[in-house]
Amino acid sequence: MDYFNLMTICAFLHLLVSIPHAYSNYVETKAGQFFSSGHTNNWAVLVCTSRFWFNYRHVANTLSVYRSVKRLGIPDSHIVLMLADDMACNYRNPKPATVFSHKNMELNVYGDDVEVDYRGYEVTVENFLRVLTGRLPPSTPRSKRLLSDDRSNILIYLTGHGGNGFLKFQDSEEISNMELADAFEQMWQKRRYNELLFIIDTCQGASMYERFYSPNLMALASSQVGEDSLSHQPDLAIGVHLMDKYTFYLLEFLEEVHPASQANMNDLFKVCPQSQCVSTPGHRTDLFQRDPGSVLITDFFGSVRKVEITKDTINLTSPVEPSVHKSGSGDIQIESLTYVDQLPVSEIIHQKPKQKDWHPPDGFILGLWTLILLVFFKTYGIKHLKHIF
Amino acid sequence: MAALQLEKQRGRYAALAIAAVVIVVGIPLWWKTTETYRAWLPFSDISELDTLQLQLSVDIEVVFSRGTLTPEQQKKVPLSHVSEKEHKIDAKTGLRYKYETRYRTATVMEEDALNQQTAAEADLSLHMLSESSCGSVVVYVIPESSTLLPEDVKVYVGQRRTALLRSPPFKSSWSLKEVLSSLDVKVEQVVSTMSFNHEDIVAALSDRVRMTKVTKESMADSMRAIKSSPGYEITFSLLNPDPKSHSLHWDIEGAVKSYIQPLLNKLAPIANFSVDSQILYYAVLGVNPRFDNSVSAYTLNADSLSHVINPVEARLGSNAASSNPVLNFLLYVPDAHHSPLFIRDHSKREVPSNAFHSPRWGGIMVYNVNEMYGPEAEHPVDIHINMAKVMGVFLAQLRLMLGVQHTHPPPGFVLQSPGSAGLADWELDRLLWSRSVENIATASTTITSLAQLLDQIGNIVINDNIAQQVSSAVTSLQSAVAELEAGNLAFALQYSREAILASERAFFDPSLLHLLYFPDDQKFAIYIPLFLPMCVPIVLSLLKIVSEAKKRRADKQAKND
C-alpha cells in the first residue's frame, strides 16, 4: 500500500515536472513551424467572371470568400478583387447596396468596406492574365497589381460559368486551361509565388486544373469533368439564387477557422461531399511539395505574420540636428505648387492624327470587288467566264 | 470553229494568268502581311548565359608592423600569392573564389598610426592615411605582446575595411613560408568575416538554384532580407491610440536626416530610397495585453505578436504611384490605461529593445511614456519622444531588413560598432557582394526564361524596344560578370543593376502578353471561307486545261497512228 502510494506520488511529481518542459518544447516547435512553410506574405486574387442579374450567385461567392480572407488577416492592399458586374447597385436589386449570401437576407457580404479593384468591363481575360504575369502598363496603380515575390503564398479563386477546358468571361470570351497553365508557368519562372492554391467553382471545374505543370500548385474544384456545379438556395424576395453549393459549404467551413487555428488542407478537401453538393469536388496535389496534411488553412486564407524579437540595437550618441524651421512672418516663401493638367486641352486640339498600320482589305471590300468582277464578266463576255467555271 | 478555238485559247491563257498571279504575288503577300514582327534577339548569347560560371576576386593586403617579423623573414617580403577555390553548385552554376594576397611591411606613417592608445583610434588614423578600394580587405598584423588590443581579443575589425590581427606565436627560426602558412588560417577567418562567405553567396543564388536542404538559420536569413529591387520605400509611422491623454511630438525630419539618411546615402549604389512618415490617431493594436502583477505592467507575449500587424496594416497607407516594396516602421505609444507595455519573448523574458520585426515587412517598437509625467499632470500631456533611442532600434531593424546579416565571428573577434554612420564599410562590401551576385543570378534567369518563352510561342510580337532591352541586358550581364572576375566590386554592382533593370523591363513589357492561343481547327475556320471560293475556280480551270491538253495529245497520237 505504501509502496503503491509512493509510486503514484513519484509519477505525479514526474508528470508535474515534465509538463512545463513539454510546454516549452511545444512553444519551440510552434516557433519553428513558423518558418516551415517558407512564406512571409499572403496574396489573394478573387475573380467573378459573369455578368447579368441572374448570375448574382457568382458575385456573392466571390464576396464571401473575400470576407473570409479579410477576416483571417489579409489586408486589402494584398487582395485583388475582380467583379464583373455590380449586383449591389443593380437596377433589379430590391435591397440596394447589399449582396446576400444566405436566404432570408441573413448575411450581407457586401458591407461598407469592400475594395473592388477591377470592376465591370475591366474584368477580361487579358486583364486577368496581366495581373497574374505582372505585365501591366506602367501607369497601373498599386492596388491593381499583384506585387508578390518569391516568398508569397497566393490564393486564386475563380467562379462563373465554365465548361470542359474553359471558363467564360463576361459572356463574350473564354480562358482555356492551357492559357492558365502557361500563365502559372510564367509566374513560376519569375518566382512570383512560393505556393499557390487554386480554387474554382464552376461547372466541370476539374478540367481547368488538368493542364497545370508548374511546381508548388494545389488545386480544388467544385465538380469533375462532365458534372455541373449547382446553386444552393434561391431567395424569394430577391428572386435569384444566392450562392453556389460548393462555396456555401466552403464559407461554412471557413467561418470556423480563426487566425490561430490549426485546421489543415485535408479538412478542406472534405468540404461539401457529394451528398451535400450533388457534384463531386476534386483536388490536385501532385505538384505540391509538402504533404497536404501539414499545410494550414491559414497558410493561404489568412496572413499569419512571422515575427522575430529585435535583440540588437545600435547606440546612437550624436544629437539630432533639428530641422531648420523658416519662422518669421516677414516673407514666408511658400513653394508654389503646380498641378498636372487634368485635361490637356491644348494638346488634344493640336495633336496630329495617329499613324495607323496598313491592314489588308476586309470582307466587305473583298465582296465588293467580287461583285465588280462578276459584273464585268457579265457585260463584257460571259464567254470568258465559261472557261474558268 | 477557229473563233471558238481562239476563244478557248484566250480562256486558257486567262486562267493560267490568274493562277500565276495568285501563286506568285498573292501567296507571298498573304504570308508577309500575316507574319508577326519579331525583332532579332541574341539567342546564342542568351543560351551562353544559361550556364553561369562566376568568379569572385578579393584583394587582400596583409601588412606586418614592426616587431612581428624578424629581419631575416622581413627580407623576403613584399610578396604576393593567389589562392583559388572552386565550388560547383549545380549543373549550370559554378563558383570560383580567388583570393589575391599581398604581403608587405608597414610604412612609417602606418607605424605611427598603430602607436595610438586604443584600437578605435588606431583604426581612425589608419583610415586617414589611405582609402582602400571597394571589396578589398587590409589586415594589420601587430606583435603578439602588443597592448593595443585587450588580452583575450585576437582580432579587431574596424569601421572601414581594416582589421587588426594579433600575430600568432611563431619562432624566429621559421622561414617566411612557414610564418605565412601559420598566419593563413587566421587571415582566412578574418576575410570570411569581413568579405563574402560561401553560404551568403549560395543564398544569393537562390533564384537560380532552389536549395533543397537548408539550415533553419540560413532559411530564416534568406526570408528576412528583402529581395533586391531598384527602389525601396521606407515609412515611419507614429501610432497614438490616446490623443486625449498624450500629445506626442517627434522630430522625425531631423531624426531621419541625422541617422537614417547617412545609412541610405551609403546604400545609394544598391537602390533608390524614398522616406516618408505619418502619424495615425486612434490606431489600436489588435491584441489585448495582459496585466502582469509581478512587474505591475502590461505584457504582450511573443505568440500574440504575429496578430498585431494585420489590423494595423489596413490603416497604413502606401504610395500609390510606385510599385516598390515598402518597409514600415511603427512607433506605438500605449494609451494611458495600458501603460507601461512590455514585450516578452518566447521564454517569457523581458526584451530590452521592446521591439519586434517581421521579415520583409518592417518593425514595431513600443515606447512607454508613463514615466514622463506624474498623476497630477494635465491631460493631454506634451511629450517629446527621444528620437535617438527610437532610431537606434529602427536602424538596427532596417539593417536586418535590407540584408545586412548578423555576422557570427569566431571567438576572440571584436567588431567595432558602426555608430552613427549606420553601416561599416566592410558590411557594405558584404552586402554589395551578395547583391551583385543576386542581381546577376536573377537577371540571367529572367533573360533565359524570356528567350525560352519567346522561342516556344511563335505568335508573340517582339518589338524593337524589347529587343533593345534584351540586348542591353545581355551586354550588362557580361560586363558585370567580367568586372566581378577582375575584382571591381563597385562597377560589377552597377552593371548588375543595369542588367536587372533592363531584363525586368523586357520581361514585364505589356506587349508580350500571349493571348493568341489558336488551336489549328480555329485557324482553318478562319481561312477557308476566304480562300476556298477563290481557289476552287482556279484549280478547276487548271485541271480542265490539263485534261484538255491530255485529250489533244491522245487525239494527236491517234491521228499519227
mmCIF file with all atom_site columns, C-alpha atoms in Angstrom, chain A residues 153-294:
data_model
loop_
_atom_site.group_PDB
_atom_site.id
_atom_site.type_symbol
_atom_site.label_atom_id
_atom_site.label_alt_id
_atom_site.label_comp_id
_atom_site.label_asym_id
_atom_site.label_entity_id
_atom_site.label_seq_id
_atom_site.pdbx_PDB_ins_code
_atom_site.Cartn_x
_atom_site.Cartn_y
_atom_site.Cartn_z
_atom_site.occupancy
_atom_site.B_iso_or_equiv
_atom_site.pdbx_formal_charge
_atom_site.auth_seq_id
_atom_site.auth_comp_id
_atom_site.auth_asym_id
_atom_site.auth_atom_id
_atom_site.pdbx_PDB_model_num
ATOM 1   C CA . ASN A 1 153 ? 1.581   32.358 -50.903 1.00 0.00 ? 153 ASN A CA 1
ATOM 2   C CA . ILE A 1 154 ? -1.196  33.197 -53.325 1.00 0.00 ? 154 ILE A CA 1
ATOM 3   C CA . LEU A 1 155 ? -4.836  32.128 -53.209 1.00 0.00 ? 155 LEU A CA 1
ATOM 4   C CA . ILE A 1 156 ? -6.652  32.265 -56.543 1.00 0.00 ? 156 ILE A CA 1
ATOM 5   C CA . TYR A 1 157 ? -10.413 31.844 -56.573 1.00 0.00 ? 157 TYR A CA 1
ATOM 6   C CA . LEU A 1 158 ? -12.401 31.772 -59.805 1.00 0.00 ? 158 LEU A CA 1
ATOM 7   C CA . THR A 1 159 ? -16.119 31.432 -60.190 1.00 0.00 ? 159 THR A CA 1
ATOM 8   C CA . GLY A 1 160 ? -18.520 31.760 -63.054 1.00 0.00 ? 160 GLY A CA 1
ATOM 9   C CA . HIS A 1 161 ? -19.742 29.611 -65.902 1.00 0.00 ? 161 HIS A CA 1
ATOM 10  C CA . GLY A 1 162 ? -17.342 27.099 -67.295 1.00 0.00 ? 162 GLY A CA 1
ATOM 11  C CA . GLY A 1 163 ? -17.065 24.053 -69.464 1.00 0.00 ? 163 GLY A CA 1
ATOM 12  C CA . ASN A 1 164 ? -14.636 21.331 -70.330 1.00 0.00 ? 164 ASN A CA 1
ATOM 13  C CA . GLY A 1 165 ? -11.350 23.135 -70.542 1.00 0.00 ? 165 GLY A CA 1
ATOM 14  C CA . PHE A 1 166 ? -12.520 26.738 -70.464 1.00 0.00 ? 166 PHE A CA 1
ATOM 15  C CA . LEU A 1 167 ? -14.016 29.401 -68.253 1.00 0.00 ? 167 LEU A CA 1
ATOM 16  C CA . LYS A 1 168 ? -16.304 32.024 -69.683 1.00 0.00 ? 168 LYS A CA 1
ATOM 17  C CA . PHE A 1 169 ? -15.557 35.697 -69.049 1.00 0.00 ? 169 PHE A CA 1
ATOM 18  C CA . GLN A 1 170 ? -18.297 38.299 -69.404 1.00 0.00 ? 170 GLN A CA 1
ATOM 19  C CA . ASP A 1 171 ? -20.344 36.185 -71.829 1.00 0.00 ? 171 ASP A CA 1
ATOM 20  C CA . SER A 1 172 ? -18.019 37.127 -74.680 1.00 0.00 ? 172 SER A CA 1
ATOM 21  C CA . GLU A 1 173 ? -14.652 35.449 -74.248 1.00 0.00 ? 173 GLU A CA 1
ATOM 22  C CA . GLU A 1 174 ? -13.042 32.431 -72.671 1.00 0.00 ? 174 GLU A CA 1
ATOM 23  C CA . ILE A 1 175 ? -9.884  31.483 -70.945 1.00 0.00 ? 175 ILE A CA 1
ATOM 24  C CA . SER A 1 176 ? -8.643  27.997 -71.683 1.00 0.00 ? 176 SER A CA 1
ATOM 25  C CA . ASN A 1 177 ? -6.910  25.692 -69.237 1.00 0.00 ? 177 ASN A CA 1
ATOM 26  C CA . MET A 1 178 ? -3.768  25.803 -71.380 1.00 0.00 ? 178 MET A CA 1
ATOM 27  C CA . GLU A 1 179 ? -3.560  29.580 -71.079 1.00 0.00 ? 179 GLU A CA 1
ATOM 28  C CA . LEU A 1 180 ? -3.988  29.366 -67.344 1.00 0.00 ? 180 LEU A CA 1
ATOM 29  C CA . ALA A 1 181 ? -1.293  26.708 -67.036 1.00 0.00 ? 181 ALA A CA 1
ATOM 30  C CA . ASP A 1 182 ? 1.055   28.820 -69.163 1.00 0.00 ? 182 ASP A CA 1
ATOM 31  C CA . ALA A 1 183 ? 0.358   31.870 -67.012 1.00 0.00 ? 183 ALA A CA 1
ATOM 32  C CA . PHE A 1 184 ? 1.230   29.942 -63.869 1.00 0.00 ? 184 PHE A CA 1
ATOM 33  C CA . GLU A 1 185 ? 4.399   28.683 -65.513 1.00 0.00 ? 185 GLU A CA 1
ATOM 34  C CA . GLN A 1 186 ? 5.415   32.245 -66.295 1.00 0.00 ? 186 GLN A CA 1
ATOM 35  C CA . MET A 1 187 ? 4.742   33.177 -62.689 1.00 0.00 ? 187 MET A CA 1
ATOM 36  C CA . TRP A 1 188 ? 6.950   30.323 -61.604 1.00 0.00 ? 188 TRP A CA 1
ATOM 37  C CA . GLN A 1 189 ? 9.740   31.312 -63.993 1.00 0.00 ? 189 GLN A CA 1
ATOM 38  C CA . LYS A 1 190 ? 9.811   34.771 -62.488 1.00 0.00 ? 190 LYS A CA 1
ATOM 39  C CA . ARG A 1 191 ? 9.412   33.374 -58.966 1.00 0.00 ? 191 ARG A CA 1
ATOM 40  C CA . ARG A 1 192 ? 6.237   35.294 -58.326 1.00 0.00 ? 192 ARG A CA 1
ATOM 41  C CA . TYR A 1 193 ? 4.919   32.819 -55.824 1.00 0.00 ? 193 TYR A CA 1
ATOM 42  C CA . ASN A 1 194 ? 6.113   30.422 -53.183 1.00 0.00 ? 194 ASN A CA 1
ATOM 43  C CA . GLU A 1 195 ? 2.997   28.253 -53.154 1.00 0.00 ? 195 GLU A CA 1
ATOM 44  C CA . LEU A 1 196 ? -0.300  28.724 -54.914 1.00 0.00 ? 196 LEU A CA 1
ATOM 45  C CA . LEU A 1 197 ? -3.771  27.449 -54.031 1.00 0.00 ? 197 LEU A CA 1
ATOM 46  C CA . PHE A 1 198 ? -6.242  27.457 -56.905 1.00 0.00 ? 198 PHE A CA 1
ATOM 47  C CA . ILE A 1 199 ? -9.946  27.085 -56.166 1.00 0.00 ? 199 ILE A CA 1
ATOM 48  C CA . ILE A 1 200 ? -12.557 27.089 -58.911 1.00 0.00 ? 200 ILE A CA 1
ATOM 49  C CA . ASP A 1 201 ? -16.299 26.876 -58.526 1.00 0.00 ? 201 ASP A CA 1
ATOM 50  C CA . THR A 1 202 ? -17.811 26.349 -61.976 1.00 0.00 ? 202 THR A CA 1
ATOM 51  C CA . CYS A 1 203 ? -19.326 23.535 -63.959 1.00 0.00 ? 203 CYS A CA 1
ATOM 52  C CA . GLN A 1 204 ? -16.711 20.938 -64.933 1.00 0.00 ? 204 GLN A CA 1
ATOM 53  C CA . GLY A 1 205 ? -14.206 22.833 -62.844 1.00 0.00 ? 205 GLY A CA 1
ATOM 54  C CA . ALA A 1 206 ? -11.713 19.987 -62.599 1.00 0.00 ? 206 ALA A CA 1
ATOM 55  C CA . SER A 1 207 ? -10.861 20.409 -66.271 1.00 0.00 ? 207 SER A CA 1
ATOM 56  C CA . MET A 1 208 ? -9.290  23.791 -65.512 1.00 0.00 ? 208 MET A CA 1
ATOM 57  C CA . TYR A 1 209 ? -6.535  22.323 -63.389 1.00 0.00 ? 209 TYR A CA 1
ATOM 58  C CA . GLU A 1 210 ? -5.804  19.305 -65.536 1.00 0.00 ? 210 GLU A CA 1
ATOM 59  C CA . ARG A 1 211 ? -3.098  21.023 -67.519 1.00 0.00 ? 211 ARG A CA 1
ATOM 60  C CA . PHE A 1 212 ? -1.042  22.573 -64.726 1.00 0.00 ? 212 PHE A CA 1
ATOM 61  C CA . TYR A 1 213 ? 2.637   21.689 -64.874 1.00 0.00 ? 213 TYR A CA 1
ATOM 62  C CA . SER A 1 214 ? 4.416   24.160 -62.616 1.00 0.00 ? 214 SER A CA 1
ATOM 63  C CA . PRO A 1 215 ? 5.593   23.123 -59.136 1.00 0.00 ? 215 PRO A CA 1
ATOM 64  C CA . ASN A 1 216 ? 4.007   24.132 -55.835 1.00 0.00 ? 216 ASN A CA 1
ATOM 65  C CA . LEU A 1 217 ? 0.453   24.294 -57.081 1.00 0.00 ? 217 LEU A CA 1
ATOM 66  C CA . MET A 1 218 ? -2.527  22.854 -55.264 1.00 0.00 ? 218 MET A CA 1
ATOM 67  C CA . ALA A 1 219 ? -5.927  22.965 -56.897 1.00 0.00 ? 219 ALA A CA 1
ATOM 68  C CA . LEU A 1 220 ? -9.504  22.392 -55.777 1.00 0.00 ? 220 LEU A CA 1
ATOM 69  C CA . ALA A 1 221 ? -12.588 22.325 -57.964 1.00 0.00 ? 221 ALA A CA 1
ATOM 70  C CA . SER A 1 222 ? -16.252 22.063 -57.199 1.00 0.00 ? 222 SER A CA 1
ATOM 71  C CA . SER A 1 223 ? -17.073 19.438 -59.815 1.00 0.00 ? 223 SER A CA 1
ATOM 72  C CA . GLN A 1 224 ? -15.486 16.869 -62.061 1.00 0.00 ? 224 GLN A CA 1
ATOM 73  C CA . VAL A 1 225 ? -15.445 16.874 -65.840 1.00 0.00 ? 225 VAL A CA 1
ATOM 74  C CA . GLY A 1 226 ? -18.900 16.084 -67.096 1.00 0.00 ? 226 GLY A CA 1
ATOM 75  C CA . GLU A 1 227 ? -20.629 17.281 -63.939 1.00 0.00 ? 227 GLU A CA 1
ATOM 76  C CA . ASP A 1 228 ? -22.390 20.550 -63.281 1.00 0.00 ? 228 ASP A CA 1
ATOM 77  C CA . SER A 1 229 ? -21.900 22.642 -60.176 1.00 0.00 ? 229 SER A CA 1
ATOM 78  C CA . LEU A 1 230 ? -25.244 23.502 -58.713 1.00 0.00 ? 230 LEU A CA 1
ATOM 79  C CA . SER A 1 231 ? -26.515 26.545 -56.949 1.00 0.00 ? 231 SER A CA 1
ATOM 80  C CA . HIS A 1 232 ? -27.717 26.455 -53.415 1.00 0.00 ? 232 HIS A CA 1
ATOM 81  C CA . GLN A 1 233 ? -30.784 28.318 -52.392 1.00 0.00 ? 233 GLN A CA 1
ATOM 82  C CA . PRO A 1 234 ? -32.913 30.955 -54.012 1.00 0.00 ? 234 PRO A CA 1
ATOM 83  C CA . ASP A 1 235 ? -34.230 33.853 -52.058 1.00 0.00 ? 235 ASP A CA 1
ATOM 84  C CA . LEU A 1 236 ? -37.817 34.534 -52.959 1.00 0.00 ? 236 LEU A CA 1
ATOM 85  C CA . ALA A 1 237 ? -37.633 38.241 -52.200 1.00 0.00 ? 237 ALA A CA 1
ATOM 86  C CA . ILE A 1 238 ? -34.574 38.883 -54.334 1.00 0.00 ? 238 ILE A CA 1
ATOM 87  C CA . GLY A 1 239 ? -35.624 36.383 -56.959 1.00 0.00 ? 239 GLY A CA 1
ATOM 88  C CA . VAL A 1 240 ? -32.310 34.734 -57.783 1.00 0.00 ? 240 VAL A CA 1
ATOM 89  C CA . HIS A 1 241 ? -30.128 32.007 -56.393 1.00 0.00 ? 241 HIS A CA 1
ATOM 90  C CA . LEU A 1 242 ? -27.848 33.469 -53.777 1.00 0.00 ? 242 LEU A CA 1
ATOM 91  C CA . MET A 1 243 ? -24.833 31.149 -53.633 1.00 0.00 ? 243 MET A CA 1
ATOM 92  C CA . ASP A 1 244 ? -23.367 28.065 -55.217 1.00 0.00 ? 244 ASP A CA 1
ATOM 93  C CA . LYS A 1 245 ? -23.391 24.899 -53.138 1.00 0.00 ? 245 LYS A CA 1
ATOM 94  C CA . TYR A 1 246 ? -19.649 24.398 -53.024 1.00 0.00 ? 246 TYR A CA 1
ATOM 95  C CA . THR A 1 247 ? -18.821 27.940 -51.931 1.00 0.00 ? 247 THR A CA 1
ATOM 96  C CA . PHE A 1 248 ? -21.689 27.920 -49.439 1.00 0.00 ? 248 PHE A CA 1
ATOM 97  C CA . TYR A 1 249 ? -20.218 24.933 -47.618 1.00 0.00 ? 249 TYR A CA 1
ATOM 98  C CA . LEU A 1 250 ? -16.737 26.339 -48.060 1.00 0.00 ? 250 LEU A CA 1
ATOM 99  C CA . LEU A 1 251 ? -17.894 29.512 -46.333 1.00 0.00 ? 251 LEU A CA 1
ATOM 100 C CA . GLU A 1 252 ? -19.409 27.491 -43.502 1.00 0.00 ? 252 GLU A CA 1
ATOM 101 C CA . PHE A 1 253 ? -16.103 25.699 -43.103 1.00 0.00 ? 253 PHE A CA 1
ATOM 102 C CA . LEU A 1 254 ? -14.117 28.930 -43.154 1.00 0.00 ? 254 LEU A CA 1
ATOM 103 C CA . GLU A 1 255 ? -16.355 30.544 -40.543 1.00 0.00 ? 255 GLU A CA 1
ATOM 104 C CA . GLU A 1 256 ? -14.921 28.094 -38.036 1.00 0.00 ? 256 GLU A CA 1
ATOM 105 C CA . VAL A 1 257 ? -11.334 28.914 -38.927 1.00 0.00 ? 257 VAL A CA 1
ATOM 106 C CA . HIS A 1 258 ? -9.721  31.684 -36.903 1.00 0.00 ? 258 HIS A CA 1
ATOM 107 C CA . PRO A 1 259 ? -6.239  33.144 -37.312 1.00 0.00 ? 259 PRO A CA 1
ATOM 108 C CA . ALA A 1 260 ? -4.633  30.777 -34.822 1.00 0.00 ? 260 ALA A CA 1
ATOM 109 C CA . SER A 1 261 ? -6.417  27.615 -35.898 1.00 0.00 ? 261 SER A CA 1
ATOM 110 C CA . GLN A 1 262 ? -4.546  24.512 -36.912 1.00 0.00 ? 262 GLN A CA 1
ATOM 111 C CA . ALA A 1 263 ? -7.022  23.172 -39.485 1.00 0.00 ? 263 ALA A CA 1
ATOM 112 C CA . ASN A 1 264 ? -5.206  21.770 -42.478 1.00 0.00 ? 264 ASN A CA 1
ATOM 113 C CA . MET A 1 265 ? -5.832  21.095 -46.138 1.00 0.00 ? 265 MET A CA 1
ATOM 114 C CA . ASN A 1 266 ? -7.168  17.592 -45.626 1.00 0.00 ? 266 ASN A CA 1
ATOM 115 C CA . ASP A 1 267 ? -10.134 19.176 -43.865 1.00 0.00 ? 267 ASP A CA 1
ATOM 116 C CA . LEU A 1 268 ? -10.604 21.498 -46.807 1.00 0.00 ? 268 LEU A CA 1
ATOM 117 C CA . PHE A 1 269 ? -10.690 18.568 -49.218 1.00 0.00 ? 269 PHE A CA 1
ATOM 118 C CA . LYS A 1 270 ? -13.581 17.090 -47.246 1.00 0.00 ? 270 LYS A CA 1
ATOM 119 C CA . VAL A 1 271 ? -15.735 20.179 -47.652 1.00 0.00 ? 271 VAL A CA 1
ATOM 120 C CA . CYS A 1 272 ? -19.004 19.540 -49.490 1.00 0.00 ? 272 CYS A CA 1
ATOM 121 C CA . PRO A 1 273 ? -19.032 15.812 -50.198 1.00 0.00 ? 273 PRO A CA 1
ATOM 122 C CA . GLN A 1 274 ? -21.289 14.505 -52.905 1.00 0.00 ? 274 GLN A CA 1
ATOM 123 C CA . SER A 1 275 ? -24.200 14.019 -50.512 1.00 0.00 ? 275 SER A CA 1
ATOM 124 C CA . GLN A 1 276 ? -24.360 17.740 -49.937 1.00 0.00 ? 276 GLN A CA 1
ATOM 125 C CA . CYS A 1 277 ? -23.033 19.101 -53.178 1.00 0.00 ? 277 CYS A CA 1
ATOM 126 C CA . VAL A 1 278 ? -24.510 16.674 -55.731 1.00 0.00 ? 278 VAL A CA 1
ATOM 127 C CA . SER A 1 279 ? -21.334 17.206 -57.773 1.00 0.00 ? 279 SER A CA 1
ATOM 128 C CA . THR A 1 280 ? -18.079 15.589 -56.722 1.00 0.00 ? 280 THR A CA 1
ATOM 129 C CA . PRO A 1 281 ? -15.427 18.098 -55.675 1.00 0.00 ? 281 PRO A CA 1
ATOM 130 C CA . GLY A 1 282 ? -11.951 17.293 -56.859 1.00 0.00 ? 282 GLY A CA 1
ATOM 131 C CA . HIS A 1 283 ? -8.467  18.306 -55.883 1.00 0.00 ? 283 HIS A CA 1
ATOM 132 C CA . ARG A 1 284 ? -4.976  18.001 -57.232 1.00 0.00 ? 284 ARG A CA 1
ATOM 133 C CA . THR A 1 285 ? -1.886  17.861 -55.060 1.00 0.00 ? 285 THR A CA 1
ATOM 134 C CA . ASP A 1 286 ? 0.725   16.054 -57.119 1.00 0.00 ? 286 ASP A CA 1
ATOM 135 C CA . LEU A 1 287 ? 2.539   19.273 -57.972 1.00 0.00 ? 287 LEU A CA 1
ATOM 136 C CA . PHE A 1 288 ? 2.659   20.365 -54.356 1.00 0.00 ? 288 PHE A CA 1
ATOM 137 C CA . GLN A 1 289 ? 5.814   19.613 -52.435 1.00 0.00 ? 289 GLN A CA 1
ATOM 138 C CA . ARG A 1 290 ? 4.560   19.497 -48.882 1.00 0.00 ? 290 ARG A CA 1
ATOM 139 C CA . ASP A 1 291 ? 2.138   16.945 -47.581 1.00 0.00 ? 291 ASP A CA 1
ATOM 140 C CA . PRO A 1 292 ? -1.379  18.483 -47.593 1.00 0.00 ? 292 PRO A CA 1
ATOM 141 C CA . GLY A 1 293 ? -1.906  17.348 -44.022 1.00 0.00 ? 293 GLY A CA 1
ATOM 142 C CA . SER A 1 294 ? 0.866   19.688 -42.884 1.00 0.00 ? 294 SER A CA 1
#
